[in-house]
Coordinates of C-alpha atoms in Angstrom, one line a residue:
Chain A
M441 CA 74.2 31.6 36.3
S442 CA 77.7 30.7 35.3
L443 CA 79.0 27.2 35.7
Y444 CA 81.7 28.4 38.1
S445 CA 80.1 30.8 40.4
H446 CA 79.6 28.1 43.1
T447 CA 82.4 25.6 42.2
K448 CA 85.8 25.9 43.5
I449 CA 89.0 24.3 42.3
V450 CA 90.3 22.0 44.9
T451 CA 93.9 20.8 45.1
K452 CA 95.5 18.6 47.7
D453 CA 98.7 20.0 49.3
K454 CA 99.7 16.7 50.8
I455 CA 98.9 13.0 50.7
S456 CA 99.9 10.3 53.2
V457 CA 102.7 7.9 52.4
E458 CA 100.1 5.1 52.8
A459 CA 98.3 6.4 49.7
L460 CA 101.3 5.3 47.7
L461 CA 100.1 1.8 48.2
S462 CA 97.1 2.4 45.9
A463 CA 99.5 3.5 43.1
P464 CA 99.5 1.2 40.0
V465 CA 103.0 -0.1 41.0
Y466 CA 103.3 -3.0 43.3
L467 CA 105.0 -1.7 46.5
K468 CA 106.0 -4.1 49.3
K469 CA 106.3 -2.7 52.8
I470 CA 109.8 -3.4 54.0
N471 CA 109.8 -1.9 57.4
G472 CA 106.3 -2.5 58.7
E473 CA 104.2 0.4 59.5
T474 CA 107.1 2.8 59.9
G475 CA 106.4 6.2 58.3
L476 CA 103.1 5.3 56.7
N477 CA 101.6 8.5 58.3
N478 CA 104.3 10.7 56.8
N479 CA 103.1 13.4 54.4
I480 CA 104.2 13.8 50.8
S481 CA 103.9 17.3 49.7
D482 CA 105.5 17.2 46.3
K483 CA 104.5 15.3 43.2
N484 CA 108.0 14.9 42.0
L485 CA 110.4 12.1 42.8
H486 CA 114.0 12.3 43.6
R487 CA 117.1 10.1 43.1
P488 CA 119.4 11.1 46.1
Q489 CA 122.7 10.2 44.5
L490 CA 124.6 13.4 45.3
A491 CA 123.0 13.5 48.8
L492 CA 124.4 10.0 49.4
A493 CA 127.8 11.2 48.2
G494 CA 127.8 14.1 50.6
F495 CA 126.4 17.1 48.7
T496 CA 123.2 17.9 50.5
E497 CA 122.7 21.5 49.5
L498 CA 119.5 21.7 47.4
F499 CA 118.6 18.2 48.5
T500 CA 114.9 17.9 47.8
Y501 CA 114.4 15.6 50.9
H502 CA 110.6 16.3 51.0
R503 CA 110.1 14.2 47.9
V504 CA 109.8 10.5 47.7
Q505 CA 113.3 9.2 47.2
I506 CA 114.0 6.4 44.7
F507 CA 117.0 4.1 45.3
G508 CA 117.8 2.5 42.0
N509 CA 120.9 0.7 40.7
T510 CA 123.1 3.8 41.0
E511 CA 122.2 4.5 44.7
I512 CA 122.4 0.9 45.8
Y513 CA 125.7 0.0 43.9
Y514 CA 127.2 3.3 45.2
L515 CA 126.4 2.3 48.8
K516 CA 127.8 -1.2 48.1
S517 CA 131.0 0.3 46.8
L518 CA 131.7 1.9 50.2
T519 CA 133.1 0.4 53.4
R520 CA 130.5 -0.5 56.0
E521 CA 131.3 2.6 58.0
Q522 CA 131.2 4.9 55.1
C523 CA 127.9 3.3 53.9
L524 CA 126.3 3.9 57.3
T525 CA 127.5 7.5 57.4
A526 CA 126.1 8.1 53.9
L527 CA 122.7 6.7 54.8
R528 CA 122.6 8.5 58.2
R529 CA 123.4 11.8 56.4
V530 CA 120.5 11.3 54.1
A531 CA 118.2 10.0 56.9
G532 CA 118.9 13.1 58.8
F533 CA 116.5 14.9 56.6
P534 CA 112.7 14.5 57.1
I535 CA 112.2 12.2 54.0
P536 CA 108.6 10.8 53.7
A537 CA 109.5 7.5 52.0
I538 CA 112.2 5.6 50.2
I539 CA 111.5 3.2 47.3
L540 CA 114.0 0.5 46.4
T541 CA 113.5 -0.5 42.8
N542 CA 114.7 -3.4 40.7
R543 CA 114.2 -5.9 43.6
H544 CA 117.0 -4.3 45.6
E545 CA 117.1 -5.1 49.3
M546 CA 118.6 -3.5 52.4
D547 CA 120.0 -5.4 55.4
G548 CA 118.7 -5.0 58.9
E549 CA 121.4 -2.6 60.0
L550 CA 120.7 -0.1 57.2
L551 CA 117.0 -0.5 57.6
S552 CA 117.2 0.4 61.3
V553 CA 118.9 3.6 60.4
L554 CA 115.8 4.5 58.3
N555 CA 113.5 3.2 60.9
D556 CA 115.0 5.4 63.5
S557 CA 114.2 8.4 61.3
N558 CA 110.7 7.3 60.7
I559 CA 111.1 6.9 57.0
A560 CA 108.8 4.4 55.2
V561 CA 110.7 1.9 53.0
F562 CA 109.1 0.1 50.1
A563 CA 110.4 -2.4 47.5
A564 CA 109.1 -2.2 43.9
E565 CA 109.5 -5.1 41.7
A566 CA 109.7 -3.0 38.5
E567 CA 112.8 -1.4 37.2
T568 CA 113.7 2.2 38.1
T569 CA 112.4 3.9 35.0
K570 CA 109.2 2.1 34.9
T571 CA 108.6 2.7 38.7
I572 CA 109.3 6.4 38.2
T573 CA 107.0 6.7 35.2
L574 CA 104.1 5.0 37.0
L575 CA 104.6 6.7 40.3
S576 CA 104.9 10.1 38.7
E577 CA 101.7 9.6 36.8
F578 CA 100.0 8.5 40.1
L579 CA 101.3 11.5 42.0
D580 CA 100.4 13.9 39.2
D581 CA 96.8 12.7 39.5
Q582 CA 96.8 12.9 43.3
F583 CA 98.0 16.5 43.3
A584 CA 95.9 17.6 40.2
E585 CA 93.3 20.3 40.3
Q586 CA 89.8 19.0 40.8
M587 CA 86.4 20.6 40.5
Q588 CA 83.0 19.2 41.4
I589 CA 80.2 20.2 39.1
H590 CA 76.5 19.9 39.2
G591 CA 75.4 18.2 36.0
S592 CA 75.0 14.9 34.1
F593 CA 78.0 13.4 32.3
V594 CA 77.4 11.0 29.5
D595 CA 79.5 9.3 26.8
V596 CA 77.6 10.0 23.6
Y597 CA 79.1 8.1 20.6
G598 CA 82.4 8.2 22.5
V599 CA 82.2 12.0 23.1
G600 CA 82.2 13.1 26.7
V601 CA 79.1 15.4 27.0
L602 CA 78.4 17.3 30.2
L603 CA 74.8 18.5 30.5
T604 CA 74.5 21.5 32.8
G605 CA 71.7 23.9 33.7
R606 CA 69.6 25.0 36.6
S607 CA 68.2 22.4 39.0
G608 CA 64.9 20.9 37.7
I609 CA 65.5 21.7 34.0
G610 CA 65.7 18.0 33.1
K611 CA 69.4 17.1 32.9
S612 CA 68.8 13.6 34.5
E613 CA 65.8 13.0 32.2
I614 CA 67.9 13.7 29.1
A615 CA 70.7 11.5 30.4
L616 CA 68.2 8.7 31.0
D617 CA 66.9 9.2 27.5
L618 CA 70.4 9.0 26.1
I619 CA 71.1 5.8 28.1
E620 CA 67.9 4.3 26.6
R621 CA 69.3 5.0 23.2
G622 CA 72.5 3.1 24.0
H623 CA 74.8 5.8 25.4
R624 CA 76.7 5.4 28.6
L625 CA 76.3 7.4 31.9
V626 CA 79.5 8.4 33.7
A627 CA 77.9 10.3 36.5
D628 CA 74.7 12.1 37.4
D629 CA 74.3 15.2 39.6
V630 CA 77.7 15.2 41.1
V631 CA 80.6 15.0 38.6
I632 CA 84.2 15.4 39.7
F633 CA 86.6 16.6 37.0
T634 CA 90.4 16.2 37.4
K635 CA 92.9 18.1 35.3
K636 CA 95.3 15.8 33.6
R637 CA 98.4 17.2 32.0
D638 CA 97.7 20.7 30.7
N639 CA 94.8 20.3 28.4
I640 CA 92.6 17.3 29.5
L641 CA 89.8 17.2 32.0
M642 CA 88.8 13.7 33.1
G643 CA 85.4 13.2 34.7
T644 CA 84.1 10.6 37.1
G645 CA 81.3 10.2 39.6
Q646 CA 81.4 10.6 43.3
K647 CA 82.3 7.2 44.9
M648 CA 78.9 7.0 46.8
S649 CA 76.6 8.3 44.2
K650 CA 78.1 6.5 41.2
H651 CA 75.4 5.7 38.7
F652 CA 72.6 6.5 41.0
M653 CA 70.2 9.0 39.6
E654 CA 67.2 11.0 40.7
I655 CA 64.2 11.3 38.5
R656 CA 61.7 13.9 39.6
G657 CA 58.4 12.4 40.7
L658 CA 59.9 8.9 40.8
G659 CA 62.8 9.0 43.2
I660 CA 66.2 7.4 43.1
I661 CA 67.1 4.8 40.5
N662 CA 70.3 2.7 40.0
V663 CA 71.2 3.0 36.4
Q664 CA 73.7 0.1 36.4
R665 CA 71.3 -2.4 38.0
M666 CA 68.5 -1.3 35.7
F667 CA 70.3 -1.1 32.3
G668 CA 73.3 -3.3 33.0
V669 CA 76.9 -2.7 32.4
R670 CA 76.5 -1.4 28.9
A671 CA 74.9 1.7 30.2
I672 CA 77.7 2.9 32.3
R673 CA 81.3 3.8 32.3
F674 CA 83.6 4.9 35.1
Q675 CA 85.7 7.7 33.6
K676 CA 85.6 9.8 30.4
R677 CA 87.4 12.9 29.0
L678 CA 85.2 16.0 29.0
E679 CA 84.8 17.2 25.4
I680 CA 81.6 19.3 25.2
I681 CA 79.6 21.2 27.7
V682 CA 75.9 21.6 26.8
E683 CA 74.3 24.3 28.8
L684 CA 70.5 23.8 29.0
E685 CA 68.5 26.9 29.5
V686 CA 64.8 27.9 29.2
W687 CA 64.3 29.5 25.9
D688 CA 64.7 33.2 26.2
K689 CA 63.3 35.4 23.5
E690 CA 65.8 38.2 24.3
A691 CA 68.9 36.0 24.4
E692 CA 71.0 35.4 21.3
Y693 CA 71.7 31.8 20.2
T694 CA 74.1 30.9 17.5
R695 CA 72.5 30.3 14.1
T696 CA 75.5 29.1 12.1
G697 CA 77.9 27.5 14.5
L698 CA 80.8 29.5 12.9
D699 CA 81.6 31.6 16.0
E700 CA 82.6 29.1 18.6
K701 CA 83.5 30.3 22.0
P702 CA 85.0 27.6 24.1
M703 CA 84.5 27.7 27.8
E704 CA 87.5 27.8 30.2
L705 CA 87.4 25.3 33.0
M706 CA 90.5 25.0 35.2
G707 CA 92.6 26.6 32.4
V708 CA 91.4 24.1 29.8
N709 CA 89.3 25.2 26.9
V710 CA 86.2 23.1 26.4
A711 CA 83.7 23.3 23.5
N712 CA 80.5 24.7 24.7
V713 CA 76.9 24.8 23.3
K714 CA 74.1 26.9 24.8
L715 CA 70.9 25.0 24.2
P716 CA 67.6 26.7 24.6
I717 CA 64.9 24.2 25.5
F718 CA 61.1 24.4 25.2
P719 CA 58.3 21.8 25.3
G720 CA 58.3 19.6 22.2
K721 CA 61.9 20.0 21.5
N722 CA 63.8 16.7 21.4
V723 CA 66.9 17.6 23.4
T724 CA 68.1 14.0 23.3
V725 CA 68.4 13.8 19.6
I726 CA 69.9 17.3 19.5
T727 CA 72.5 16.2 22.1
E728 CA 73.4 13.2 19.8
V729 CA 73.7 15.6 16.9
I730 CA 75.9 17.9 18.9
A731 CA 78.2 14.9 19.7
L732 CA 78.3 13.8 16.0
N733 CA 79.0 17.3 14.8
Y734 CA 81.9 17.4 17.3
L735 CA 83.2 14.2 15.9
L736 CA 82.9 15.5 12.3
K737 CA 84.8 18.7 13.4
T738 CA 87.4 16.5 15.2
Y739 CA 88.0 14.7 11.9
G740 CA 88.2 18.0 10.1
Y741 CA 84.8 18.7 8.7
S742 CA 82.7 21.7 9.7
A743 CA 79.3 22.0 8.0
A744 CA 79.1 25.7 8.6
D745 CA 82.5 26.2 7.0
D746 CA 81.5 23.9 4.1
L747 CA 78.3 25.8 3.4
T748 CA 80.2 29.1 3.6
N749 CA 82.7 28.0 1.0
I750 CA 80.0 26.8 -1.4
I751 CA 78.3 30.2 -1.1
H752 CA 81.6 32.1 -1.7
R753 CA 82.2 30.0 -4.8
E754 CA 78.7 30.7 -6.1
I755 CA 79.1 34.4 -5.5
A756 CA 82.4 34.5 -7.3
L757 CA 80.9 32.5 -10.2
K758 CA 78.1 34.9 -10.5
R759 CA 80.5 37.9 -10.6
H760 CA 82.0 36.5 -13.8
S761 CA 79.0 35.3 -15.7
K762 CA 75.8 37.2 -15.0
S763 CA 73.5 34.2 -15.8
A764 CA 71.6 33.1 -12.8
G765 CA 71.2 29.4 -13.9
D766 CA 68.8 26.9 -12.4
P767 CA 68.9 27.1 -8.6
R768 CA 67.6 23.5 -8.2
L769 CA 69.9 20.8 -6.9
I770 CA 69.3 18.7 -10.1
N771 CA 69.0 20.0 -13.6
Y772 CA 66.0 17.9 -14.6
F773 CA 63.7 15.3 -13.1
Q774 CA 64.1 11.9 -14.6
S775 CA 61.2 10.2 -16.2
D776 CA 60.1 8.1 -13.2
D777 CA 57.6 10.0 -11.2
E778 CA 58.4 8.4 -7.8
Chain B
M87 CA 74.9 36.3 49.2
I88 CA 74.6 34.7 52.6
E89 CA 77.3 32.3 53.7
Q90 CA 77.4 30.6 57.1
K91 CA 78.5 27.3 58.5
L92 CA 75.8 25.1 59.9
K93 CA 76.2 22.1 62.1
I94 CA 74.6 18.7 61.8
K95 CA 73.0 18.0 65.2
N96 CA 71.0 14.8 64.9
R97 CA 72.7 11.5 65.8
A98 CA 72.1 9.7 62.5
G99 CA 73.5 12.5 60.4
L100 CA 72.3 13.7 57.0
H101 CA 70.9 10.4 55.9
T102 CA 68.1 9.8 53.3
R103 CA 65.1 11.3 55.1
P104 CA 66.9 14.6 56.3
A105 CA 68.5 14.9 52.9
A106 CA 65.0 14.7 51.3
M107 CA 63.7 17.3 53.7
L108 CA 66.6 19.6 52.9
V109 CA 66.2 19.2 49.1
K110 CA 62.5 19.8 49.2
L111 CA 63.0 23.0 51.3
A112 CA 65.8 24.2 49.0
A113 CA 63.8 23.5 45.8
K114 CA 61.0 25.9 47.1
F115 CA 63.3 28.9 46.6
K116 CA 64.6 30.6 43.6
S117 CA 68.0 31.3 45.1
D118 CA 70.9 29.1 44.3
I119 CA 71.8 27.1 47.4
Y120 CA 75.1 25.3 47.8
L121 CA 76.5 23.2 50.6
E122 CA 80.2 22.8 50.8
R123 CA 82.4 20.4 52.6
D124 CA 86.2 20.1 52.3
G125 CA 86.1 22.6 49.5
Y126 CA 83.7 20.5 47.3
G127 CA 80.4 22.2 46.8
I128 CA 77.2 20.5 45.9
N129 CA 73.8 21.9 44.8
A130 CA 71.3 21.7 47.7
K131 CA 68.5 21.1 45.2
S132 CA 70.0 17.7 44.2
I133 CA 69.2 14.8 46.5
I134 CA 72.0 12.7 45.2
G135 CA 74.4 15.6 45.8
V136 CA 73.2 16.1 49.3
M137 CA 73.4 12.4 50.2
T138 CA 77.0 12.2 48.9
L139 CA 78.0 14.7 51.5
A140 CA 77.5 11.8 54.0
A141 CA 77.5 14.5 56.7
E142 CA 77.8 12.9 60.2
Q143 CA 76.7 14.3 63.5
G144 CA 78.9 17.3 64.5
C145 CA 80.0 18.0 61.0
E146 CA 79.8 21.6 59.7
L147 CA 78.6 22.5 56.3
L148 CA 79.3 25.8 54.7
V149 CA 75.9 27.0 53.4
R150 CA 75.9 29.5 50.6
V151 CA 72.6 31.1 49.5
E152 CA 72.4 33.6 46.6
G153 CA 69.3 35.1 45.0
E154 CA 66.3 37.2 45.4
D155 CA 64.8 35.2 48.3
E156 CA 68.1 34.4 50.0
Q157 CA 67.2 35.6 53.4
A158 CA 64.0 33.6 53.6
A159 CA 65.7 30.5 52.2
F160 CA 68.6 30.9 54.7
D161 CA 66.2 31.4 57.7
E162 CA 64.3 28.2 56.9
L163 CA 67.5 26.2 56.3
Y164 CA 68.9 27.5 59.6
A165 CA 65.7 26.4 61.4
L166 CA 65.9 22.9 59.7
F167 CA 69.5 22.4 60.7
D168 CA 68.7 23.7 64.2
S169 CA 65.9 21.3 64.7
G170 CA 68.2 18.4 63.8
F171 CA 65.8 17.6 61.0
G172 CA 63.1 16.8 63.5
E173 CA 65.3 14.1 65.0
L174 CA 66.4 15.7 68.2

């Protein structure tokens, strides 16, 4: 059964303005609870300079509006009447929220224009560029594609390894074994992956089940309580998917590791190993080796390619001189008989 | 494949004991059984997964059963949901 057949990609089409308060930018509510229930439906931000100046065609009013130096000083350059007109014009659109950056403020009369239109107003301490960078990253994450996958997600030597396979095959037991050997559990059973930028999948647990685990025949255990903080982590990039399956005589498994077929998950290619298991096979150690092999490849070394090159060289050599030579690794054994 | 929404009827919702009943029942069958809420699907054979649904009374879960014994599996699941996990 494929990893996907029962998993759907989930994306939010809106978040509430209130959710902005959990962004990594300190935002102070300026007009109380006004507009906190408004919806944000676009991950982009907008600086409404032209809209304030009167050009409201193409005004992306559904985005969060950033009032930085330009906007504020422009309003200040106007007469009181013009200033109110400009603000009213902008507030005539259903804007979800306005953020004043750089410690800018608004007097009561201007604020009441925004209040009347039910627009939330926040003040950010940070300067405009920094606020925009942090907020954009936050909104990107909020609107990112997500997928919930049944498996165990472990950081093995710094490599994010997702163990998948049918229920009862022993994913949690292998994860537990890995934890015993000093690796760190990200999540067991329910793993939520979020697409970050175009080529990264970040995984974390579900907020309720975080670091709880079920061991068949034993029940539920709390990995963090049992093994301490060294045994867990909260997030990790997905780097390899290890598909566990019961050894199938008919199925074909890679023998060299030369022909790698990455698996596509939410449009991101992820390295993928199909691992047949049978009694007596130490899957934990093999999982560690998979992670180490991935690290070697990341640093530019592939054992399969290396051996292939050695054999090519040997074949070429033999074509020139017909002598077979000694096939042993060393030419002679030294005198100690150890 | 059988797909149908089932309602949680008992007052305490899908807490530990009902979750365990559900998982035990699901594990008896060869079919793949998934429960879905708000687009997030979980494997019904995973107790941790089922508990994270935190399904309250009145909530509807989309049940998806696929496999050789899907009809039998669905019928028993339906009966279990219908009995409110023995808590009605």
